[in-house]
């Protein structure tokens, strides 16, 4: 069941609807803040207060890619470092049973998707999305996948570990909305200030690095990609667009994860 508020939204001839101006609200959630999709539309899971923010993909430029070759999608990975041949990761997207393919259809239908803040733990050691909590780190890739997949147990919609296509779409939104500059996204970052990107934003990018389902490429190697900032040996930090191949069994105190919701088309 999907709750929709009454509004007439005009459609154009592109593949992404303009329903992002009036985000859908899944059953079991309620709108809590943000009266305008431009300034941050947030919903709360009624059972535990977990917060999610809507990413209005439908308003973005069509400069993303899903196949690594064609950059004609609003939803997709971005080449933030054009001079780096290994910079762009990969995410296979084919077949109706492919979760990324299904998420693409959902994003096109609803004009966007919901993303959590960095996942933390409840007192019952369950994953929750509450801003300001200590992020759940020291998890390897498989454990992060498991926790993200089981965050939302409902049958009519689900949750998953962020895809690179989602991570980059979020960064593109932050740039296009003027909340951050391209330079701030791609160059060495100030973790503290980036963790508070703007008032009302629950995402808190810049506090930790994050596991994604994307595969980072270095020559002929393909390993799970960790995205975002980490403190380097020289005391500087990696930028938000940073992508690094990492062994899937690695656990680090600076690597966490976040969750995206999949809302089926009804």
PDB file of C-alpha atoms in Angstrom:
ATOM      1  CA  UNK A   1       0.000   0.000   0.000  1.00  0.00           C
ATOM      2  CA  UNK A   2       1.313   3.431  -0.979  1.00  0.00           C
ATOM      3  CA  UNK A   3      -0.119   6.658   0.419  1.00  0.00           C
ATOM      4  CA  UNK A   4      -0.326   9.540  -2.015  1.00  0.00           C
ATOM      5  CA  UNK A   5      -1.383  13.065  -1.212  1.00  0.00           C
ATOM      6  CA  UNK A   6      -3.855  14.600  -3.636  1.00  0.00           C
ATOM      7  CA  UNK A   7      -2.055  16.646  -6.251  1.00  0.00           C
ATOM      8  CA  UNK A   8      -2.091  16.931 -10.013  1.00  0.00           C
ATOM      9  CA  UNK A   9       1.399  16.582 -11.467  1.00  0.00           C
ATOM     10  CA  UNK A  10       2.019  17.275 -15.132  1.00  0.00           C
ATOM     11  CA  UNK A  11       4.160  14.783 -17.023  1.00  0.00           C
ATOM     12  CA  UNK A  12       6.550  15.471 -19.879  1.00  0.00           C
ATOM     13  CA  UNK A  13       7.952  13.046 -22.406  1.00  0.00           C
ATOM     14  CA  UNK A  14      11.061  11.979 -20.496  1.00  0.00           C
ATOM     15  CA  UNK A  15      11.440   8.699 -18.633  1.00  0.00           C
ATOM     16  CA  UNK A  16      11.311  10.196 -15.147  1.00  0.00           C
ATOM     17  CA  UNK A  17       8.046  11.456 -13.715  1.00  0.00           C
ATOM     18  CA  UNK A  18       7.596  14.756 -11.901  1.00  0.00           C
ATOM     19  CA  UNK A  19       6.043  13.059  -8.897  1.00  0.00           C
ATOM     20  CA  UNK A  20       9.131  14.113  -6.962  1.00  0.00           C
ATOM     21  CA  UNK A  21       7.320  17.395  -6.250  1.00  0.00           C
ATOM     22  CA  UNK A  22       4.938  15.381  -4.084  1.00  0.00           C
ATOM     23  CA  UNK A  23       6.906  12.363  -2.772  1.00  0.00           C
ATOM     24  CA  UNK A  24       5.109   9.094  -2.112  1.00  0.00           C
ATOM     25  CA  UNK A  25       4.896   7.927   1.498  1.00  0.00           C
ATOM     26  CA  UNK A  26       5.133   4.152   2.076  1.00  0.00           C
ATOM     27  CA  UNK A  27       2.726   2.393   4.402  1.00  0.00           C
ATOM     28  CA  UNK A  28       4.146   2.315   7.924  1.00  0.00           C
ATOM     29  CA  UNK A  29       5.820   5.698   7.509  1.00  0.00           C
ATOM     30  CA  UNK A  30       4.664   9.277   8.027  1.00  0.00           C
ATOM     31  CA  UNK A  31       5.816  12.664   6.847  1.00  0.00           C
ATOM     32  CA  UNK A  32       7.651  14.518   9.617  1.00  0.00           C
ATOM     33  CA  UNK A  33       9.366  17.571   8.144  1.00  0.00           C
ATOM     34  CA  UNK A  34      10.092  19.417   4.932  1.00  0.00           C
ATOM     35  CA  UNK A  35       7.243  21.142   3.155  1.00  0.00           C
ATOM     36  CA  UNK A  36       9.110  21.380  -0.139  1.00  0.00           C
ATOM     37  CA  UNK A  37      11.052  18.685  -1.997  1.00  0.00           C
ATOM     38  CA  UNK A  38      13.745  21.278  -2.715  1.00  0.00           C
ATOM     39  CA  UNK A  39      14.615  21.770   0.947  1.00  0.00           C
ATOM     40  CA  UNK A  40      14.443  18.166   2.160  1.00  0.00           C
ATOM     41  CA  UNK A  41      11.348  15.971   2.460  1.00  0.00           C
ATOM     42  CA  UNK A  42      11.645  13.514   5.352  1.00  0.00           C
ATOM     43  CA  UNK A  43       9.585  10.574   6.501  1.00  0.00           C
ATOM     44  CA  UNK A  44       9.717   8.547   9.720  1.00  0.00           C
ATOM     45  CA  UNK A  45       9.151   4.844  10.271  1.00  0.00           C
ATOM     46  CA  UNK A  46       6.384   4.757  12.839  1.00  0.00           C
ATOM     47  CA  UNK A  47       7.694   1.709  14.698  1.00  0.00           C
ATOM     48  CA  UNK A  48      11.116   3.070  15.659  1.00  0.00           C
ATOM     49  CA  UNK A  49      11.479   6.664  14.466  1.00  0.00           C
ATOM     50  CA  UNK A  50      13.961   5.850  11.702  1.00  0.00           C
ATOM     51  CA  UNK A  51      14.217   8.799   9.307  1.00  0.00           C
ATOM     52  CA  UNK A  52      14.600   8.798   5.540  1.00  0.00           C
ATOM     53  CA  UNK A  53      15.034  11.671   3.119  1.00  0.00           C
ATOM     54  CA  UNK A  54      13.639  11.800  -0.405  1.00  0.00           C
ATOM     55  CA  UNK A  55      16.147  12.284  -3.221  1.00  0.00           C
ATOM     56  CA  UNK A  56      14.331  14.023  -6.142  1.00  0.00           C
ATOM     57  CA  UNK A  57      16.114  12.291  -9.010  1.00  0.00           C
ATOM     58  CA  UNK A  58      13.545  13.504 -11.522  1.00  0.00           C
ATOM     59  CA  UNK A  59      14.835  17.069 -11.249  1.00  0.00           C
ATOM     60  CA  UNK A  60      18.459  16.172 -12.027  1.00  0.00           C
ATOM     61  CA  UNK A  61      20.398  16.568 -15.259  1.00  0.00           C
ATOM     62  CA  UNK A  62      20.633  13.481 -17.456  1.00  0.00           C
ATOM     63  CA  UNK A  63      24.378  13.076 -16.941  1.00  0.00           C
ATOM     64  CA  UNK A  64      24.441   9.728 -15.143  1.00  0.00           C
ATOM     65  CA  UNK A  65      25.261   6.268 -16.470  1.00  0.00           C
ATOM     66  CA  UNK A  66      24.012   2.770 -15.795  1.00  0.00           C
ATOM     67  CA  UNK A  67      26.193   0.959 -18.311  1.00  0.00           C
ATOM     68  CA  UNK A  68      29.436   2.908 -17.976  1.00  0.00           C
ATOM     69  CA  UNK A  69      29.228   4.110 -21.586  1.00  0.00           C
ATOM     70  CA  UNK A  70      26.098   6.171 -22.090  1.00  0.00           C
ATOM     71  CA  UNK A  71      25.691   9.194 -19.828  1.00  0.00           C
ATOM     72  CA  UNK A  72      22.032   9.927 -20.448  1.00  0.00           C
ATOM     73  CA  UNK A  73      20.308   9.015 -17.172  1.00  0.00           C
ATOM     74  CA  UNK A  74      19.142  11.146 -14.268  1.00  0.00           C
ATOM     75  CA  UNK A  75      19.658   8.097 -12.043  1.00  0.00           C
ATOM     76  CA  UNK A  76      23.116   6.587 -12.261  1.00  0.00           C
ATOM     77  CA  UNK A  77      26.819   6.764 -11.535  1.00  0.00           C
ATOM     78  CA  UNK A  78      28.740   9.913 -12.390  1.00  0.00           C
ATOM     79  CA  UNK A  79      32.271  10.391 -13.638  1.00  0.00           C
ATOM     80  CA  UNK A  80      33.381  12.999 -11.132  1.00  0.00           C
ATOM     81  CA  UNK A  81      37.040  12.581 -12.181  1.00  0.00           C
ATOM     82  CA  UNK A  82      37.055  12.524 -16.019  1.00  0.00           C
ATOM     83  CA  UNK A  83      40.851  12.233 -16.263  1.00  0.00           C
ATOM     84  CA  UNK A  84      40.956   9.038 -14.190  1.00  0.00           C
ATOM     85  CA  UNK A  85      40.302   5.994 -16.404  1.00  0.00           C
ATOM     86  CA  UNK A  86      39.720   3.771 -13.363  1.00  0.00           C
ATOM     87  CA  UNK A  87      37.447   6.224 -11.578  1.00  0.00           C
ATOM     88  CA  UNK A  88      34.091   4.870 -12.684  1.00  0.00           C
ATOM     89  CA  UNK A  89      32.903   1.667 -11.016  1.00  0.00           C
ATOM     90  CA  UNK A  90      30.442  -0.816 -12.444  1.00  0.00           C
ATOM     91  CA  UNK A  91      27.017  -2.180 -11.567  1.00  0.00           C
ATOM     92  CA  UNK A  92      25.423  -4.773 -13.862  1.00  0.00           C
ATOM     93  CA  UNK A  93      21.823  -3.849 -14.622  1.00  0.00           C
ATOM     94  CA  UNK A  94      19.830  -6.337 -16.660  1.00  0.00           C
ATOM     95  CA  UNK A  95      16.912  -8.692 -16.170  1.00  0.00           C
ATOM     96  CA  UNK A  96      13.664  -8.211 -14.311  1.00  0.00           C
ATOM     97  CA  UNK A  97      15.055  -9.960 -11.215  1.00  0.00           C
ATOM     98  CA  UNK A  98      17.926  -7.492 -10.948  1.00  0.00           C
ATOM     99  CA  UNK A  99      17.353  -5.224  -7.933  1.00  0.00           C
ATOM    100  CA  UNK A 100      19.069  -2.229  -9.522  1.00  0.00           C
ATOM    101  CA  UNK A 101      16.873  -2.595 -12.604  1.00  0.00           C
ATOM    102  CA  UNK A 102      13.769  -2.718 -10.424  1.00  0.00           C
ATOM    103  CA  UNK A 103      14.960   0.300  -8.441  1.00  0.00           C
ATOM    104  CA  UNK A 104      15.437   2.204 -11.708  1.00  0.00           C
ATOM    105  CA  UNK A 105      11.818   1.528 -12.658  1.00  0.00           C
ATOM    106  CA  UNK A 106      10.659   2.674  -9.222  1.00  0.00           C
ATOM    107  CA  UNK A 107      12.763   5.849  -9.418  1.00  0.00           C
ATOM    108  CA  UNK A 108      11.379   6.643 -12.855  1.00  0.00           C
ATOM    109  CA  UNK A 109       7.816   6.085 -11.635  1.00  0.00           C
ATOM    110  CA  UNK A 110       8.030   8.109  -8.408  1.00  0.00           C
ATOM    111  CA  UNK A 111      10.690  10.591  -9.457  1.00  0.00           C
ATOM    112  CA  UNK A 112      13.161   9.611  -6.753  1.00  0.00           C
ATOM    113  CA  UNK A 113      13.931   7.358  -3.795  1.00  0.00           C
ATOM    114  CA  UNK A 114      14.374   7.481  -0.011  1.00  0.00           C
ATOM    115  CA  UNK A 115      17.761   7.236   1.683  1.00  0.00           C
ATOM    116  CA  UNK A 116      18.651   6.796   5.346  1.00  0.00           C
ATOM    117  CA  UNK A 117      21.337   8.534   7.335  1.00  0.00           C
ATOM    118  CA  UNK A 118      24.347   6.446   8.406  1.00  0.00           C
ATOM    119  CA  UNK A 119      22.864   3.343  10.045  1.00  0.00           C
ATOM    120  CA  UNK A 120      23.330   2.980  13.807  1.00  0.00           C
ATOM    121  CA  UNK A 121      22.165   0.406  16.384  1.00  0.00           C
ATOM    122  CA  UNK A 122      19.121   0.435  18.617  1.00  0.00           C
ATOM    123  CA  UNK A 123      19.214  -0.823  22.205  1.00  0.00           C
ATOM    124  CA  UNK A 124      18.006  -4.139  20.830  1.00  0.00           C
ATOM    125  CA  UNK A 125      20.958  -4.136  18.401  1.00  0.00           C
ATOM    126  CA  UNK A 126      18.683  -3.567  15.422  1.00  0.00           C
ATOM    127  CA  UNK A 127      19.669  -1.229  12.568  1.00  0.00           C
ATOM    128  CA  UNK A 128      18.035   2.201  12.804  1.00  0.00           C
ATOM    129  CA  UNK A 129      18.338   5.489  10.924  1.00  0.00           C
ATOM    130  CA  UNK A 130      18.553   8.182  13.583  1.00  0.00           C
ATOM    131  CA  UNK A 131      20.664  11.314  12.979  1.00  0.00           C
ATOM    132  CA  UNK A 132      23.394  12.043  15.493  1.00  0.00           C
ATOM    133  CA  UNK A 133      23.860   8.455  16.642  1.00  0.00           C
ATOM    134  CA  UNK A 134      27.201   6.662  16.545  1.00  0.00           C
ATOM    135  CA  UNK A 135      27.354   4.977  13.106  1.00  0.00           C
ATOM    136  CA  UNK A 136      27.389   1.185  12.962  1.00  0.00           C
ATOM    137  CA  UNK A 137      30.901   0.452  11.728  1.00  0.00           C
ATOM    138  CA  UNK A 138      33.258  -2.535  11.941  1.00  0.00           C
ATOM    139  CA  UNK A 139      30.993  -4.472   9.574  1.00  0.00           C
ATOM    140  CA  UNK A 140      32.256  -6.229   6.470  1.00  0.00           C
ATOM    141  CA  UNK A 141      30.522  -6.035   3.092  1.00  0.00           C
ATOM    142  CA  UNK A 142      28.393  -9.169   3.493  1.00  0.00           C
ATOM    143  CA  UNK A 143      27.197  -8.128   6.956  1.00  0.00           C
ATOM    144  CA  UNK A 144      26.313  -4.649   5.696  1.00  0.00           C
ATOM    145  CA  UNK A 145      24.354  -6.222   2.828  1.00  0.00           C
ATOM    146  CA  UNK A 146      22.490  -8.472   5.269  1.00  0.00           C
ATOM    147  CA  UNK A 147      21.630  -5.683   7.703  1.00  0.00           C
ATOM    148  CA  UNK A 148      20.484  -3.351   4.926  1.00  0.00           C
ATOM    149  CA  UNK A 149      18.348  -6.038   3.301  1.00  0.00           C
ATOM    150  CA  UNK A 150      16.659  -6.874   6.597  1.00  0.00           C
ATOM    151  CA  UNK A 151      16.112  -3.290   7.707  1.00  0.00           C
ATOM    152  CA  UNK A 152      12.660  -3.216   6.130  1.00  0.00           C
ATOM    153  CA  UNK A 153      10.965  -6.621   6.469  1.00  0.00           C
ATOM    154  CA  UNK A 154       7.653  -5.779   4.783  1.00  0.00           C
ATOM    155  CA  UNK A 155       6.563  -7.849   1.818  1.00  0.00           C
ATOM    156  CA  UNK A 156       5.206  -5.007  -0.296  1.00  0.00           C
ATOM    157  CA  UNK A 157       8.460  -3.041  -0.364  1.00  0.00           C
ATOM    158  CA  UNK A 158      12.045  -3.568   0.730  1.00  0.00           C
ATOM    159  CA  UNK A 159      15.400  -2.048   1.617  1.00  0.00           C
ATOM    160  CA  UNK A 160      18.935  -2.520   0.364  1.00  0.00           C
ATOM    161  CA  UNK A 161      22.523  -1.355   0.684  1.00  0.00           C
ATOM    162  CA  UNK A 162      23.087   1.746  -1.430  1.00  0.00           C
ATOM    163  CA  UNK A 163      24.028   1.246  -5.055  1.00  0.00           C
ATOM    164  CA  UNK A 164      26.709   3.454  -6.540  1.00  0.00           C
ATOM    165  CA  UNK A 165      23.979   4.806  -8.836  1.00  0.00           C
ATOM    166  CA  UNK A 166      22.129   5.998  -5.744  1.00  0.00           C
ATOM    167  CA  UNK A 167      25.200   7.390  -4.002  1.00  0.00           C
ATOM    168  CA  UNK A 168      26.214   9.419  -7.057  1.00  0.00           C
ATOM    169  CA  UNK A 169      22.652  10.612  -7.661  1.00  0.00           C
ATOM    170  CA  UNK A 170      22.642  11.976  -4.113  1.00  0.00           C
ATOM    171  CA  UNK A 171      25.926  13.810  -4.691  1.00  0.00           C
ATOM    172  CA  UNK A 172      24.606  15.195  -7.979  1.00  0.00           C
ATOM    173  CA  UNK A 173      21.491  16.443  -6.187  1.00  0.00           C
ATOM    174  CA  UNK A 174      23.607  18.177  -3.544  1.00  0.00           C
ATOM    175  CA  UNK A 175      25.583  19.905  -6.312  1.00  0.00           C
ATOM    176  CA  UNK A 176      22.620  20.890  -8.491  1.00  0.00           C
ATOM    177  CA  UNK A 177      20.593  22.139  -5.530  1.00  0.00           C
ATOM    178  CA  UNK A 178      23.447  24.413  -4.498  1.00  0.00           C
ATOM    179  CA  UNK A 179      23.922  22.730  -1.131  1.00  0.00           C
ATOM    180  CA  UNK A 180      27.486  21.840  -2.122  1.00  0.00           C
ATOM    181  CA  UNK A 181      29.801  22.742  -4.963  1.00  0.00           C
ATOM    182  CA  UNK A 182      31.363  20.299  -7.385  1.00  0.00           C
ATOM    183  CA  UNK A 183      34.719  21.224  -5.914  1.00  0.00           C
ATOM    184  CA  UNK A 184      33.544  20.398  -2.390  1.00  0.00           C
ATOM    185  CA  UNK A 185      32.329  16.988  -3.565  1.00  0.00           C
ATOM    186  CA  UNK A 186      35.453  16.030  -5.476  1.00  0.00           C
ATOM    187  CA  UNK A 187      38.268  17.526  -3.427  1.00  0.00           C
ATOM    188  CA  UNK A 188      39.614  17.018   0.090  1.00  0.00           C
ATOM    189  CA  UNK A 189      36.795  17.598   2.503  1.00  0.00           C
ATOM    190  CA  UNK A 190      36.195  18.971   5.971  1.00  0.00           C
ATOM    191  CA  UNK A 191      34.453  16.004   7.614  1.00  0.00           C
ATOM    192  CA  UNK A 192      32.914  18.027  10.415  1.00  0.00           C
ATOM    193  CA  UNK A 193      31.215  20.622   8.242  1.00  0.00           C
ATOM    194  CA  UNK A 194      30.211  18.118   5.566  1.00  0.00           C
ATOM    195  CA  UNK A 195      28.556  15.992   8.197  1.00  0.00           C
ATOM    196  CA  UNK A 196      26.137  18.878   8.651  1.00  0.00           C
ATOM    197  CA  UNK A 197      25.550  19.646   4.978  1.00  0.00           C
ATOM    198  CA  UNK A 198      22.572  21.892   5.619  1.00  0.00           C
ATOM    199  CA  UNK A 199      19.875  22.423   8.193  1.00  0.00           C
ATOM    200  CA  UNK A 200      17.221  19.732   8.074  1.00  0.00           C
ATOM    201  CA  UNK A 201      19.293  17.238   6.092  1.00  0.00           C
ATOM    202  CA  UNK A 202      19.501  13.855   7.806  1.00  0.00           C
ATOM    203  CA  UNK A 203      22.031  12.283   5.475  1.00  0.00           C
ATOM    204  CA  UNK A 204      25.183  13.551   7.122  1.00  0.00           C
ATOM    205  CA  UNK A 205      27.624  12.735   4.340  1.00  0.00           C
ATOM    206  CA  UNK A 206      31.229  13.212   5.282  1.00  0.00           C
ATOM    207  CA  UNK A 207      31.296  11.565   8.701  1.00  0.00           C
ATOM    208  CA  UNK A 208      32.368   8.061   7.603  1.00  0.00           C
ATOM    209  CA  UNK A 209      33.126   6.078   4.472  1.00  0.00           C
ATOM    210  CA  UNK A 210      30.342   3.774   3.269  1.00  0.00           C
ATOM    211  CA  UNK A 211      29.965   0.351   1.714  1.00  0.00           C
ATOM    212  CA  UNK A 212      28.018   0.326  -1.564  1.00  0.00           C
ATOM    213  CA  UNK A 213      27.004  -2.413  -4.000  1.00  0.00           C
ATOM    214  CA  UNK A 214      29.128  -0.819  -6.679  1.00  0.00           C
ATOM    215  CA  UNK A 215      32.304  -2.565  -7.836  1.00  0.00           C
ATOM    216  CA  UNK A 216      35.453  -0.449  -7.935  1.00  0.00           C
ATOM    217  CA  UNK A 217      37.747  -1.108 -10.854  1.00  0.00           C
ATOM    218  CA  UNK A 218      41.544  -1.022 -10.784  1.00  0.00           C
ATOM    219  CA  UNK A 219      42.927  -2.469 -13.997  1.00  0.00           C
ATOM    220  CA  UNK A 220      41.386  -5.932 -14.258  1.00  0.00           C
ATOM    221  CA  UNK A 221      40.318  -6.134 -10.616  1.00  0.00           C
ATOM    222  CA  UNK A 222      36.783  -5.584  -9.362  1.00  0.00           C
ATOM    223  CA  UNK A 223      36.075  -5.437  -5.635  1.00  0.00           C
ATOM    224  CA  UNK A 224      33.310  -3.917  -3.480  1.00  0.00           C
ATOM    225  CA  UNK A 225      33.525  -0.145  -3.475  1.00  0.00           C
ATOM    226  CA  UNK A 226      33.797   1.973  -0.369  1.00  0.00           C
ATOM    227  CA  UNK A 227      32.623   5.524  -1.006  1.00  0.00           C
ATOM    228  CA  UNK A 228      33.081   8.786   0.845  1.00  0.00           C
ATOM    229  CA  UNK A 229      35.506  10.244   3.296  1.00  0.00           C
ATOM    230  CA  UNK A 230      38.098   8.608   5.501  1.00  0.00           C
ATOM    231  CA  UNK A 231      41.036  10.010   7.435  1.00  0.00           C
ATOM    232  CA  UNK A 232      44.298   9.308   5.626  1.00  0.00           C
ATOM    233  CA  UNK A 233      47.714   8.649   7.129  1.00  0.00           C
ATOM    234  CA  UNK A 234      48.864  12.222   6.508  1.00  0.00           C
ATOM    235  CA  UNK A 235      45.921  13.662   8.441  1.00  0.00           C
ATOM    236  CA  UNK A 236      43.942  14.753   5.366  1.00  0.00           C
ATOM    237  CA  UNK A 237      40.638  13.259   4.288  1.00  0.00           C
ATOM    238  CA  UNK A 238      39.309  11.748   1.077  1.00  0.00           C
ATOM    239  CA  UNK A 239      36.528  13.579  -0.809  1.00  0.00           C
ATOM    240  CA  UNK A 240      32.877  12.528  -0.818  1.00  0.00           C
ATOM    241  CA  UNK A 241      33.100  11.275  -4.416  1.00  0.00           C
ATOM    242  CA  UNK A 242      36.089   9.087  -3.516  1.00  0.00           C
ATOM    243  CA  UNK A 243      35.813   5.471  -4.645  1.00  0.00           C
ATOM    244  CA  UNK A 244      38.126   2.745  -3.383  1.00  0.00           C
ATOM    245  CA  UNK A 245      38.219  -0.996  -4.075  1.00  0.00           C
ATOM    246  CA  UNK A 246      38.186  -2.915  -0.802  1.00  0.00           C
ATOM    247  CA  UNK A 247      38.285  -6.581   0.168  1.00  0.00           C
ATOM    248  CA  UNK A 248      34.768  -7.639   1.176  1.00  0.00           C
ATOM    249  CA  UNK A 249      35.932  -9.092   4.500  1.00  0.00           C
ATOM    250  CA  UNK A 250      37.509  -5.826   5.688  1.00  0.00           C
ATOM    251  CA  UNK A 251      36.140  -4.263   8.890  1.00  0.00           C
ATOM    252  CA  UNK A 252      37.156  -0.747   9.820  1.00  0.00           C
ATOM    253  CA  UNK A 253      35.980   1.757  12.481  1.00  0.00           C
ATOM    254  CA  UNK A 254      35.585   4.392   9.751  1.00  0.00           C
ATOM    255  CA  UNK A 255      33.481   2.304   7.320  1.00  0.00           C
ATOM    256  CA  UNK A 256      29.724   2.091   7.809  1.00  0.00           C
ATOM    257  CA  UNK A 257      26.690   1.912   5.537  1.00  0.00           C
ATOM    258  CA  UNK A 258      23.274   3.341   4.804  1.00  0.00           C
ATOM    259  CA  UNK A 259      20.000   2.037   3.423  1.00  0.00           C
ATOM    260  CA  UNK A 260      17.750   2.934   0.495  1.00  0.00           C
ATOM    261  CA  UNK A 261      14.102   1.948   0.187  1.00  0.00           C
ATOM    262  CA  UNK A 262      12.627   0.175  -2.818  1.00  0.00           C
ATOM    263  CA  UNK A 263       8.984   1.136  -3.400  1.00  0.00           C
ATOM    264  CA  UNK A 264       7.186  -1.070  -5.938  1.00  0.00           C
ATOM    265  CA  UNK A 265       5.057   0.390  -8.681  1.00  0.00           C
ATOM    266  CA  UNK A 266       1.343  -0.023  -7.922  1.00  0.00           C
TER     267      UNK A 266
END
